[in-house]
Coordinates of C-alpha atoms in Angstrom, one line a residue:
Chain A
M1 CA 85.9 -59.8 -246.8
N2 CA 85.1 -57.0 -244.4
T3 CA 86.5 -53.5 -244.3
L4 CA 88.5 -54.1 -241.2
S5 CA 90.5 -57.0 -242.6
I6 CA 91.1 -55.0 -245.9
L7 CA 92.5 -52.2 -243.8
R8 CA 94.6 -54.6 -241.8
A9 CA 96.0 -56.2 -244.9
R10 CA 96.8 -52.7 -246.3
H11 CA 98.8 -51.8 -243.2
L12 CA 100.6 -55.1 -243.3
L13 CA 101.7 -54.5 -246.9
I14 CA 102.8 -51.0 -246.2
A15 CA 104.8 -52.1 -243.2
A16 CA 106.5 -55.0 -245.1
A17 CA 107.5 -52.7 -248.0
L18 CA 108.9 -50.0 -245.6
A19 CA 110.8 -52.7 -243.6
F20 CA 112.4 -53.9 -246.8
I21 CA 113.3 -50.4 -247.9
A22 CA 114.7 -49.6 -244.5
L23 CA 116.8 -52.8 -244.3
F24 CA 118.1 -52.7 -247.9
L25 CA 118.3 -48.9 -248.7
V26 CA 118.4 -46.8 -245.6
L27 CA 120.7 -49.0 -243.5
P28 CA 123.6 -48.9 -246.0
L29 CA 123.3 -45.2 -246.4
A30 CA 123.3 -44.7 -242.6
A31 CA 126.2 -47.0 -242.2
V32 CA 128.4 -44.8 -244.5
F33 CA 127.9 -41.7 -242.4
M34 CA 128.2 -43.5 -239.1
A35 CA 131.4 -45.2 -240.1
A36 CA 132.8 -41.9 -241.5
L37 CA 132.1 -40.1 -238.2
E38 CA 133.2 -42.9 -235.9
K39 CA 136.4 -41.2 -234.8
G40 CA 134.9 -37.7 -234.6
L41 CA 134.7 -34.7 -236.9
E42 CA 138.4 -34.0 -236.8
A43 CA 139.4 -37.4 -238.2
Y44 CA 136.7 -37.0 -240.8
A45 CA 137.9 -33.7 -242.0
A46 CA 141.5 -34.8 -241.9
A47 CA 140.7 -37.6 -244.3
L48 CA 139.1 -35.2 -246.8
V49 CA 141.9 -32.6 -246.9
E50 CA 144.7 -35.1 -247.2
P51 CA 146.6 -34.4 -250.6
D52 CA 145.7 -37.8 -252.2
A53 CA 142.0 -37.3 -251.3
L54 CA 142.1 -33.8 -252.8
A55 CA 143.8 -35.1 -256.0
A56 CA 141.1 -37.7 -256.3
I57 CA 138.3 -35.1 -255.9
R58 CA 139.9 -32.9 -258.5
L59 CA 140.3 -35.8 -261.0
T60 CA 136.7 -36.9 -260.4
L61 CA 135.4 -33.4 -261.1
L62 CA 137.6 -33.1 -264.2
V63 CA 136.4 -36.4 -265.6
A64 CA 132.8 -35.4 -265.1
A65 CA 133.4 -31.9 -266.5
I66 CA 134.6 -33.5 -269.8
S67 CA 132.3 -36.5 -270.1
V68 CA 129.0 -35.0 -269.1
P69 CA 129.1 -32.1 -271.7
L70 CA 130.1 -34.7 -274.4
N71 CA 127.1 -36.8 -273.5
I72 CA 124.8 -33.7 -273.5
V73 CA 125.8 -32.8 -277.1
F74 CA 125.6 -36.4 -278.3
G75 CA 122.3 -37.0 -276.5
I76 CA 120.7 -34.0 -278.1
V77 CA 122.1 -34.7 -281.6
A78 CA 121.1 -38.4 -281.4
A79 CA 117.6 -37.6 -280.1
W80 CA 117.1 -34.9 -282.9
S81 CA 118.0 -37.3 -285.7
I82 CA 116.0 -40.2 -284.2
A83 CA 112.9 -38.3 -282.9
K84 CA 112.4 -35.7 -285.7
F85 CA 112.9 -37.9 -288.8
D86 CA 111.7 -41.3 -290.1
F87 CA 114.2 -43.7 -291.5
P88 CA 114.6 -47.5 -291.6
G89 CA 116.6 -49.2 -288.9
K90 CA 115.5 -46.7 -286.2
S91 CA 114.9 -49.2 -283.5
L92 CA 118.2 -51.0 -284.1
L93 CA 120.0 -47.6 -283.7
V94 CA 118.2 -47.1 -280.4
T95 CA 119.2 -50.5 -279.3
F96 CA 122.9 -49.8 -280.1
I97 CA 122.7 -46.5 -278.2
D98 CA 121.4 -48.4 -275.1
L99 CA 124.1 -51.1 -275.5
P100 CA 126.5 -49.7 -272.9
F101 CA 123.9 -50.3 -270.2
S102 CA 124.0 -54.1 -270.8
V103 CA 127.8 -54.3 -270.8
S104 CA 129.6 -55.1 -267.6
P105 CA 131.6 -52.1 -266.4
V106 CA 134.7 -54.4 -266.3
V107 CA 134.2 -55.3 -270.0
A108 CA 133.8 -51.6 -270.7
G109 CA 137.2 -51.0 -269.3
L110 CA 138.7 -54.1 -271.0
I111 CA 137.7 -52.9 -274.5
Y112 CA 139.7 -49.8 -274.2
V113 CA 142.7 -51.8 -272.9
L114 CA 142.4 -54.0 -276.1
M115 CA 142.3 -50.8 -278.2
F116 CA 144.9 -48.6 -276.6
G117 CA 146.8 -50.8 -274.1
A118 CA 150.4 -51.8 -274.7
Q119 CA 149.2 -55.0 -276.4
G120 CA 146.2 -53.3 -278.0
W121 CA 145.5 -52.4 -281.6
F122 CA 147.0 -48.9 -281.4
G123 CA 149.4 -49.8 -278.6
P124 CA 152.6 -49.8 -280.6
W125 CA 151.7 -46.6 -282.5
L126 CA 150.8 -44.8 -279.3
A127 CA 154.0 -45.9 -277.6
E128 CA 156.0 -44.6 -280.7
H129 CA 154.4 -41.2 -280.4
D130 CA 154.7 -41.2 -276.6
I131 CA 150.9 -40.9 -276.1
Q132 CA 149.5 -42.6 -273.0
I133 CA 145.8 -43.4 -272.9
I134 CA 145.5 -46.4 -270.7
F135 CA 146.7 -45.9 -267.1
A136 CA 146.2 -42.2 -267.7
V137 CA 143.4 -39.6 -267.6
P138 CA 142.3 -40.0 -271.3
G139 CA 141.5 -43.7 -270.6
I140 CA 139.5 -42.8 -267.6
V141 CA 137.5 -40.2 -269.6
L142 CA 136.9 -42.7 -272.4
A143 CA 135.7 -45.4 -270.0
T144 CA 133.4 -42.9 -268.3
V145 CA 132.0 -41.7 -271.6
F146 CA 131.2 -45.3 -272.5
V147 CA 129.3 -46.2 -269.3
T148 CA 127.4 -42.9 -269.3
F149 CA 126.8 -43.0 -273.1
P150 CA 123.0 -43.7 -273.1
F151 CA 121.8 -41.5 -270.2
V152 CA 120.9 -38.2 -271.9
A153 CA 119.9 -39.8 -275.3
R154 CA 117.5 -42.3 -273.8
E155 CA 115.8 -39.6 -271.7
L156 CA 115.4 -37.3 -274.8
I157 CA 114.4 -39.8 -277.5
P158 CA 111.0 -40.8 -276.1
L159 CA 110.3 -37.3 -274.9
M160 CA 111.1 -35.7 -278.3
S161 CA 109.3 -38.4 -280.2
E162 CA 106.2 -37.8 -278.1
Q163 CA 106.3 -34.1 -278.7
G164 CA 106.4 -34.7 -282.5
R165 CA 107.5 -32.0 -285.0
D166 CA 104.5 -29.7 -285.2
D167 CA 106.2 -26.9 -283.0
E168 CA 109.4 -27.0 -285.0
E169 CA 107.5 -27.0 -288.4
A170 CA 105.4 -24.0 -287.3
A171 CA 108.6 -22.1 -286.2
L172 CA 110.3 -22.9 -289.5
S173 CA 107.3 -22.0 -291.7
L174 CA 107.2 -18.6 -289.8
G175 CA 110.8 -18.0 -291.0
A176 CA 112.9 -19.1 -288.1
S177 CA 116.3 -20.6 -288.9
G178 CA 117.1 -24.2 -287.9
L179 CA 119.3 -23.0 -285.0
Q180 CA 116.7 -20.5 -283.8
T181 CA 114.1 -23.2 -283.9
F182 CA 116.2 -25.5 -281.8
L183 CA 117.2 -22.9 -279.2
R184 CA 113.8 -21.2 -278.9
V185 CA 111.4 -24.1 -279.5
T186 CA 113.0 -27.5 -279.0
L187 CA 115.3 -26.7 -276.1
P188 CA 112.6 -25.1 -273.8
N189 CA 110.3 -28.2 -274.6
I190 CA 112.9 -30.7 -273.5
R191 CA 114.6 -28.8 -270.7
W192 CA 113.3 -30.9 -267.8
G193 CA 114.0 -34.2 -269.6
L194 CA 117.5 -32.9 -270.4
L195 CA 118.1 -31.9 -266.8
Y196 CA 116.9 -35.3 -265.6
G197 CA 119.3 -37.1 -267.9
V198 CA 122.2 -34.9 -267.0
L199 CA 121.6 -35.5 -263.3
L200 CA 121.8 -39.3 -263.7
C201 CA 124.7 -39.0 -266.2
N202 CA 126.7 -36.9 -263.7
A203 CA 126.0 -39.2 -260.8
R204 CA 127.3 -42.2 -262.8
A205 CA 130.3 -40.3 -264.2
M206 CA 131.4 -39.3 -260.7
G207 CA 130.7 -42.6 -259.2
E208 CA 131.9 -45.1 -261.9
F209 CA 134.1 -47.7 -260.4
G210 CA 134.5 -50.9 -262.5
A211 CA 135.3 -49.5 -265.9
V212 CA 137.6 -46.8 -264.5
S213 CA 139.3 -49.3 -262.2
V214 CA 140.4 -51.4 -265.2
V215 CA 141.9 -48.5 -267.2
S216 CA 143.2 -46.3 -264.3
G217 CA 146.4 -48.1 -263.1
H218 CA 145.6 -46.9 -259.6
L219 CA 148.4 -44.3 -259.3
R220 CA 147.9 -42.5 -256.1
G221 CA 147.5 -38.8 -256.5
L222 CA 147.6 -39.2 -260.4
T223 CA 145.0 -41.6 -261.8
N224 CA 142.8 -42.2 -258.7
T225 CA 139.2 -41.0 -258.9
M226 CA 137.2 -40.8 -255.7
P227 CA 135.7 -44.3 -255.9
L228 CA 139.2 -45.7 -256.5
H229 CA 140.6 -43.8 -253.6
V230 CA 137.8 -45.3 -251.4
E231 CA 138.9 -48.8 -252.5
I232 CA 142.5 -48.2 -251.7
L233 CA 141.8 -46.8 -248.3
Y234 CA 139.4 -49.6 -247.5
N235 CA 141.9 -52.2 -248.6
E236 CA 144.5 -50.6 -246.3
Y237 CA 142.0 -51.0 -243.4
N238 CA 141.9 -47.2 -243.1
F239 CA 138.1 -47.4 -242.7
V240 CA 137.4 -44.0 -241.3
A241 CA 139.1 -42.3 -244.2
A242 CA 137.5 -44.7 -246.7
F243 CA 134.0 -44.0 -245.4
A244 CA 134.8 -40.2 -245.2
V245 CA 135.5 -40.0 -248.9
A246 CA 132.6 -42.4 -249.5
S247 CA 130.3 -40.0 -247.6
L248 CA 131.0 -37.2 -250.1
L249 CA 129.9 -39.6 -252.9
A250 CA 126.8 -40.5 -250.8
L251 CA 126.0 -36.8 -250.4
L252 CA 126.3 -36.4 -254.2
A253 CA 123.8 -39.3 -254.5
L254 CA 121.4 -37.7 -252.1
V255 CA 121.6 -34.3 -253.8
T256 CA 121.0 -36.1 -257.1
L257 CA 117.9 -37.8 -255.8
V258 CA 116.5 -34.6 -254.3
L259 CA 117.0 -32.6 -257.5
K260 CA 115.6 -35.5 -259.5
S261 CA 112.5 -35.6 -257.2
I262 CA 112.1 -31.8 -257.6
V263 CA 112.1 -32.2 -261.4
E264 CA 109.4 -34.9 -261.0
W265 CA 107.1 -33.1 -258.6
R266 CA 107.4 -29.4 -259.5
F267 CA 107.5 -29.8 -263.2
A268 CA 105.3 -32.9 -263.5
Y269 CA 108.0 -34.5 -265.5
H270 CA 107.4 -38.2 -265.9
R271 CA 109.9 -40.7 -267.1
R272 CA 108.8 -42.8 -270.0
S273 CA 111.3 -45.6 -269.7
A274 CA 112.1 -47.8 -266.8
G275 CA 115.5 -49.0 -265.7
H276 CA 119.0 -48.5 -266.9
Chain B
M1 CA 94.4 -36.5 -295.9
D2 CA 95.9 -33.3 -297.4
I3 CA 97.9 -35.1 -300.0
A4 CA 94.9 -37.0 -301.3
V5 CA 92.8 -33.9 -301.5
N6 CA 95.5 -31.8 -303.2
R7 CA 96.3 -34.4 -305.8
P8 CA 95.9 -33.0 -309.2
P9 CA 93.9 -35.0 -311.8
P10 CA 95.9 -37.5 -313.6
V11 CA 97.4 -36.3 -316.9
P12 CA 98.1 -39.5 -318.8
L13 CA 99.4 -38.0 -322.0
A14 CA 101.7 -35.4 -320.4
P15 CA 105.3 -35.5 -321.6
A16 CA 107.8 -37.3 -319.3
A17 CA 109.9 -34.4 -318.0
P18 CA 107.1 -32.3 -316.4
A19 CA 105.7 -35.5 -314.9
R20 CA 109.0 -36.2 -313.3
A21 CA 109.3 -32.6 -312.0
H22 CA 105.8 -33.0 -310.6
L23 CA 106.7 -36.2 -308.9
R24 CA 109.8 -34.5 -307.4
N25 CA 107.6 -31.7 -306.0
R26 CA 105.3 -34.1 -304.4
L27 CA 108.1 -36.1 -302.8
Q28 CA 109.6 -32.9 -301.4
R29 CA 106.3 -31.8 -300.0
N30 CA 106.1 -35.2 -298.2
R31 CA 109.6 -34.9 -296.7
S32 CA 110.1 -33.2 -293.4
V33 CA 110.9 -29.5 -293.5
I34 CA 113.0 -29.9 -290.4
P35 CA 116.7 -29.4 -291.2
G36 CA 119.8 -31.2 -289.9
F37 CA 119.0 -34.8 -290.7
G38 CA 122.3 -35.5 -292.5
L39 CA 124.4 -33.6 -289.9
T40 CA 122.8 -35.1 -286.8
M41 CA 122.6 -38.6 -288.2
G42 CA 126.2 -38.5 -289.4
L43 CA 127.4 -37.3 -286.0
T44 CA 125.4 -39.9 -284.1
L45 CA 126.7 -42.8 -286.2
A46 CA 130.3 -41.5 -286.0
W47 CA 130.3 -41.0 -282.3
L48 CA 128.4 -44.3 -281.7
S49 CA 131.0 -46.2 -283.8
L50 CA 134.0 -44.5 -282.2
I51 CA 132.9 -44.9 -278.5
V52 CA 130.8 -48.0 -278.5
L53 CA 130.8 -50.2 -281.6
I54 CA 134.4 -50.3 -282.6
P55 CA 135.8 -50.7 -279.1
L56 CA 133.2 -53.5 -278.4
S57 CA 134.2 -55.3 -281.6
T58 CA 137.8 -55.7 -280.3
V59 CA 136.5 -58.3 -277.9
F60 CA 135.0 -60.4 -280.7
I61 CA 137.8 -59.9 -283.1
R62 CA 140.4 -61.0 -280.5
S63 CA 138.3 -64.0 -279.6
A64 CA 137.9 -65.0 -283.3
G65 CA 141.7 -64.8 -283.7
M66 CA 142.2 -67.2 -280.9
G67 CA 141.0 -70.4 -282.5
W68 CA 138.2 -72.5 -281.2
S69 CA 140.1 -74.8 -278.8
E70 CA 142.1 -72.0 -277.2
F71 CA 138.9 -70.0 -276.8
L72 CA 137.1 -72.9 -275.1
A73 CA 140.2 -73.5 -272.8
A74 CA 140.2 -69.9 -271.7
G75 CA 136.5 -69.0 -271.7
F76 CA 135.3 -72.3 -270.2
S77 CA 138.2 -73.3 -267.8
P78 CA 136.9 -74.9 -264.6
R79 CA 137.6 -71.6 -262.7
A80 CA 135.7 -69.6 -265.3
V81 CA 132.7 -72.0 -265.3
A82 CA 132.6 -71.7 -261.5
A83 CA 132.7 -67.9 -261.8
Y84 CA 129.8 -68.0 -264.3
R85 CA 127.8 -70.2 -261.9
V86 CA 128.4 -67.8 -259.0
S87 CA 127.6 -64.7 -261.1
F88 CA 124.5 -66.1 -262.8
G89 CA 123.2 -67.9 -259.8
T90 CA 123.4 -65.0 -257.4
A91 CA 122.0 -62.6 -260.0
F92 CA 119.1 -64.9 -260.5
A93 CA 118.4 -65.3 -256.8
A94 CA 118.7 -61.5 -256.3
A95 CA 116.4 -60.7 -259.2
F96 CA 113.9 -63.2 -257.8
V97 CA 113.9 -61.6 -254.3
N98 CA 113.5 -58.2 -256.0
G99 CA 110.6 -59.6 -258.1
V100 CA 108.7 -60.2 -254.9
F101 CA 109.7 -57.2 -252.8
G102 CA 110.0 -54.8 -255.8
L103 CA 106.5 -55.6 -256.8
L104 CA 105.4 -55.1 -253.2
T105 CA 107.1 -51.8 -253.1
A106 CA 105.6 -50.7 -256.4
W107 CA 102.2 -51.8 -255.3
V108 CA 102.4 -49.9 -252.0
L109 CA 103.7 -46.7 -253.7
V110 CA 101.0 -46.7 -256.4
R111 CA 97.9 -47.8 -254.5
Y112 CA 98.3 -46.5 -250.9
E113 CA 98.8 -43.2 -249.2
F114 CA 101.1 -43.0 -246.2
P115 CA 103.3 -40.4 -244.5
G116 CA 106.7 -40.1 -246.1
K117 CA 105.6 -41.7 -249.3
R118 CA 107.4 -39.2 -251.5
I119 CA 110.7 -39.8 -249.6
V120 CA 110.3 -43.5 -250.0
N121 CA 109.6 -43.0 -253.7
G122 CA 112.8 -40.9 -254.1
L123 CA 114.8 -43.4 -252.1
V124 CA 114.0 -46.3 -254.5
D125 CA 116.4 -44.8 -257.0
L126 CA 119.2 -44.6 -254.5
P127 CA 121.0 -47.7 -256.0
F128 CA 121.1 -45.8 -259.4
A129 CA 122.6 -42.7 -257.8
L130 CA 124.9 -44.2 -255.1
P131 CA 128.4 -45.1 -256.5
T132 CA 128.8 -48.9 -256.5
A133 CA 132.0 -48.8 -254.5
V134 CA 130.3 -46.8 -251.7
A135 CA 127.4 -49.3 -251.7
G136 CA 130.0 -52.1 -251.6
I137 CA 131.9 -51.0 -248.5
A138 CA 128.7 -50.1 -246.7
L139 CA 127.1 -53.5 -247.4
A140 CA 130.3 -55.3 -246.4
A141 CA 130.3 -53.3 -243.1
I142 CA 126.6 -54.1 -242.3
Y143 CA 126.7 -57.8 -243.2
A144 CA 130.2 -58.7 -241.7
G145 CA 130.2 -60.8 -238.6
N146 CA 130.4 -57.8 -236.3
G147 CA 128.1 -55.6 -238.5
W148 CA 124.6 -54.2 -237.7
V149 CA 122.9 -57.2 -239.4
G150 CA 125.7 -59.7 -239.5
Q151 CA 126.0 -59.9 -235.7
W152 CA 122.6 -61.5 -235.5
F153 CA 123.5 -64.3 -237.8
E154 CA 127.0 -65.0 -236.6
P155 CA 125.8 -66.8 -233.4
L156 CA 123.6 -69.0 -235.6
G157 CA 126.6 -70.1 -237.5
I158 CA 125.5 -68.2 -240.7
Q159 CA 128.1 -66.1 -242.4
L160 CA 126.5 -63.5 -244.7
A161 CA 129.5 -61.4 -245.9
Y162 CA 132.3 -63.0 -247.9
T163 CA 130.0 -65.8 -249.2
P164 CA 127.5 -66.1 -252.2
I165 CA 124.8 -64.9 -249.7
G166 CA 126.7 -61.6 -249.4
I167 CA 126.9 -61.3 -253.2
T168 CA 123.2 -61.9 -253.5
L169 CA 122.5 -59.2 -250.8
A170 CA 124.6 -56.7 -252.8
L171 CA 122.8 -57.6 -256.0
I172 CA 119.4 -57.2 -254.3
F173 CA 120.4 -53.6 -253.4
I174 CA 121.6 -52.9 -257.0
G175 CA 118.6 -54.5 -258.7
L176 CA 115.6 -53.1 -256.7
P177 CA 114.9 -50.0 -258.8
F178 CA 114.7 -52.0 -262.0
I179 CA 111.7 -54.0 -260.9
V180 CA 109.9 -51.1 -259.1
R181 CA 110.3 -48.7 -262.0
S182 CA 109.3 -51.3 -264.6
V183 CA 106.1 -52.4 -262.8
E184 CA 105.0 -48.9 -261.5
P185 CA 103.7 -47.4 -264.7
V186 CA 101.6 -50.5 -265.5
L187 CA 100.1 -50.5 -262.0
E188 CA 99.3 -46.8 -262.4
D189 CA 97.4 -47.6 -265.7
M190 CA 95.4 -50.4 -264.1
S191 CA 92.3 -49.0 -262.4
A192 CA 91.5 -50.2 -258.9
E193 CA 87.9 -50.7 -260.1
V194 CA 88.7 -54.0 -261.8
E195 CA 90.0 -55.4 -258.5
E196 CA 87.0 -54.0 -256.6
A197 CA 84.7 -55.5 -259.1
A198 CA 86.4 -58.9 -258.8
L199 CA 86.3 -58.6 -255.0
S200 CA 82.6 -57.6 -254.9
L201 CA 81.8 -60.6 -257.2
G202 CA 83.1 -62.8 -254.4
A203 CA 86.8 -63.4 -255.5
R204 CA 89.3 -64.0 -252.7
P205 CA 92.1 -61.4 -252.5
W206 CA 94.6 -64.1 -253.5
Q207 CA 92.5 -65.0 -256.5
V208 CA 92.3 -61.3 -257.5
F209 CA 96.1 -61.1 -257.3
T210 CA 96.8 -64.3 -259.3
R211 CA 94.0 -64.0 -261.9
V212 CA 93.6 -60.2 -262.4
I213 CA 96.7 -58.3 -261.3
L214 CA 99.5 -60.7 -262.0
P215 CA 98.6 -61.5 -265.7
A216 CA 98.3 -57.7 -266.4
I217 CA 101.7 -56.8 -265.0
M218 CA 103.6 -60.0 -266.0
P219 CA 105.4 -58.5 -269.1
S220 CA 106.6 -55.5 -267.1
L221 CA 107.6 -57.8 -264.2
L222 CA 109.6 -60.0 -266.5
T223 CA 111.2 -57.0 -268.2
G224 CA 112.3 -55.7 -264.8
F225 CA 113.5 -59.1 -263.8
A226 CA 115.6 -59.4 -266.9
L227 CA 117.1 -55.9 -266.5
A228 CA 118.0 -56.6 -262.8
F229 CA 119.4 -60.0 -263.8
A230 CA 121.6 -58.5 -266.6
R231 CA 122.8 -55.7 -264.3
G232 CA 123.6 -58.3 -261.6
V233 CA 125.6 -60.6 -263.8
G234 CA 127.9 -57.7 -264.8
E235 CA 128.0 -55.9 -261.5
Y236 CA 131.5 -55.4 -260.0
G237 CA 131.9 -52.4 -257.6
S238 CA 129.2 -53.3 -255.1
V239 CA 130.1 -57.0 -255.1
I240 CA 133.8 -57.3 -254.7
F241 CA 134.0 -55.8 -251.2
I242 CA 131.4 -58.3 -249.8
A243 CA 132.2 -61.3 -252.0
G244 CA 135.2 -62.9 -250.4
N245 CA 136.6 -63.4 -253.9
M246 CA 137.6 -67.1 -253.3
P247 CA 138.2 -68.9 -256.6
F248 CA 135.5 -71.6 -257.2
K249 CA 133.5 -70.3 -254.3
S250 CA 132.8 -66.6 -254.2
E251 CA 134.6 -65.3 -257.3
I252 CA 132.3 -63.5 -259.8
A253 CA 133.1 -63.5 -263.5
P254 CA 133.9 -59.7 -263.8
L255 CA 136.5 -60.1 -261.0
L256 CA 138.1 -63.0 -262.8
I257 CA 138.5 -60.7 -265.9
V258 CA 140.2 -58.1 -263.7
T259 CA 142.5 -60.8 -262.1
Q260 CA 143.5 -62.1 -265.5
L261 CA 144.2 -58.6 -266.8
E262 CA 146.4 -58.0 -263.8
Q263 CA 148.4 -61.1 -264.7
Y264 CA 148.6 -59.9 -268.4
D265 CA 146.5 -62.9 -269.5
Y266 CA 144.7 -60.9 -272.2
A267 CA 143.4 -64.0 -274.0
G268 CA 141.7 -65.3 -270.8
A269 CA 140.2 -62.0 -270.0
T270 CA 138.9 -61.5 -273.6
A271 CA 137.4 -65.0 -273.8
I272 CA 135.4 -64.5 -270.5
A273 CA 134.4 -61.1 -271.7
T274 CA 133.0 -62.6 -274.9
V275 CA 131.0 -65.2 -273.0
M276 CA 129.5 -62.4 -270.8
L277 CA 128.8 -60.1 -273.7
V278 CA 126.9 -62.9 -275.6
A279 CA 125.0 -63.6 -272.4
S280 CA 124.0 -60.0 -272.0
F281 CA 123.0 -59.6 -275.6
A282 CA 120.8 -62.7 -275.2
V283 CA 119.1 -61.0 -272.2
L284 CA 118.7 -57.9 -274.3
L285 CA 117.0 -59.9 -277.0
L286 CA 114.8 -61.6 -274.5
I287 CA 113.6 -58.2 -273.1
N288 CA 112.8 -57.1 -276.7
L289 CA 110.8 -60.3 -277.2
I290 CA 108.9 -59.9 -274.0
Q291 CA 108.0 -56.3 -275.0
A292 CA 106.9 -57.4 -278.5
W293 CA 104.8 -60.2 -276.9
S294 CA 103.2 -57.8 -274.5
R295 CA 102.4 -55.3 -277.3
G296 CA 100.9 -58.1 -279.3
R297 CA 98.8 -59.2 -276.3
M298 CA 97.6 -55.7 -275.7
Q299 CA 96.4 -55.4 -279.3
A300 CA 94.6 -58.8 -279.2

């Protein structure tokens, strides 16, 4: 096999991979922005400042503002207990934490309907006390917390396990308190992994569709998140508005990817686990 | 080992109490000095139970309360079986296509240099970051009869959107990063020298691929395949816009759950959810087995 044909084969493989990426990844992304701007900038802007769209944007931000911090706290706490200590059943616990990734989003919504819906376990009690979870914001938050549950923890567990406990033990033996050790030693060690997990967690929290769709009730202006608003507009054949709201979510995805890449290049942070 | 060196000489005739105190000292020295185990473990288990385990158990408890014949009637009705066939069939086909092109993409990203490589590498994760509903309407627009891609197939009498082909195309989009990110680290660890050695010894490139490269990456490729398949089976947002959603033809199992919930058929929705949960736990088990097999193979 001569050098020329090796070079040719290399170019052929690169071209095939790029063609596949262009067809399957770039084309859909471009389609979102093209369709959003089809009727000009004015129609685009009008779709975004419309009251229902603004309500959807506000609700999406609210849901992310509640569920992402919850997952940060849980992720750090879980990673601390799993990575810094030895105990039996550790791998089973990690499997359980990963479980929401293997559950269909629709089933993730369904389980909360079975818990808190009118016919659910706590349905009668909730109705008696006039508390609404399903078809209201608390249900949307719960479903979002479920689908984003593993993001931060699964980023931190391998990272903190690999770093071991020498740094923490040194700090403690020099007289630092547990909290000081965490804030001054552990947190700086894990900051890029944490940021990485938070970026992915936030993207999923703002973009979740299936789970939220089951528990939301689709009340315009009240329980519609941005992805649900996109669906309603699309089903009404209001394509420009649907793609306009979708383009905001696509921008969020692009910003997430850029920040994620910066964490990878600038800080040489490498993921240890593949897939979600 | 510190502990072995520091061990005091045995004192066989020492009284029981000091011996116990001594043992306690040694145990404590072995234990981690890091604080917070009880607190963090307690919080982890409580939060995990509240958000994941107890809610998931509702599906199984409800199904168990149904009785076997009612469960079979709801979970394996002809319409449900047709939906499983669509969901599992398209997820398998999409994972297979991704197995080929995901491996190709990972190979090109790891082994070759070309302009724009970093952008392509970042773009591979787009399906993780792009909300599924956005992907769904974009794909439906592209593959519809008048879309950028669909218009080339329409004159040939091939309809892409609103058929199982459309579902498969959406699942290819969703599943690509699983394969690429599973295979990439293994390819990075494999040195190009092995392939060069095989080539210089007269092996054909195809032989190098099937005899040297493929066996080494097989566990990671299978893991990626299983992850993409599992995600595809449960996928909802990106599929429903392009699926057509015709019962028995292009209706996926998650959509059938939603439809039955909207008709207040909780038993039907729960039975189908149970079948899907069991299927995804089986895939999870399979992934763990593949990884255990690959670890065993590495040690051998």
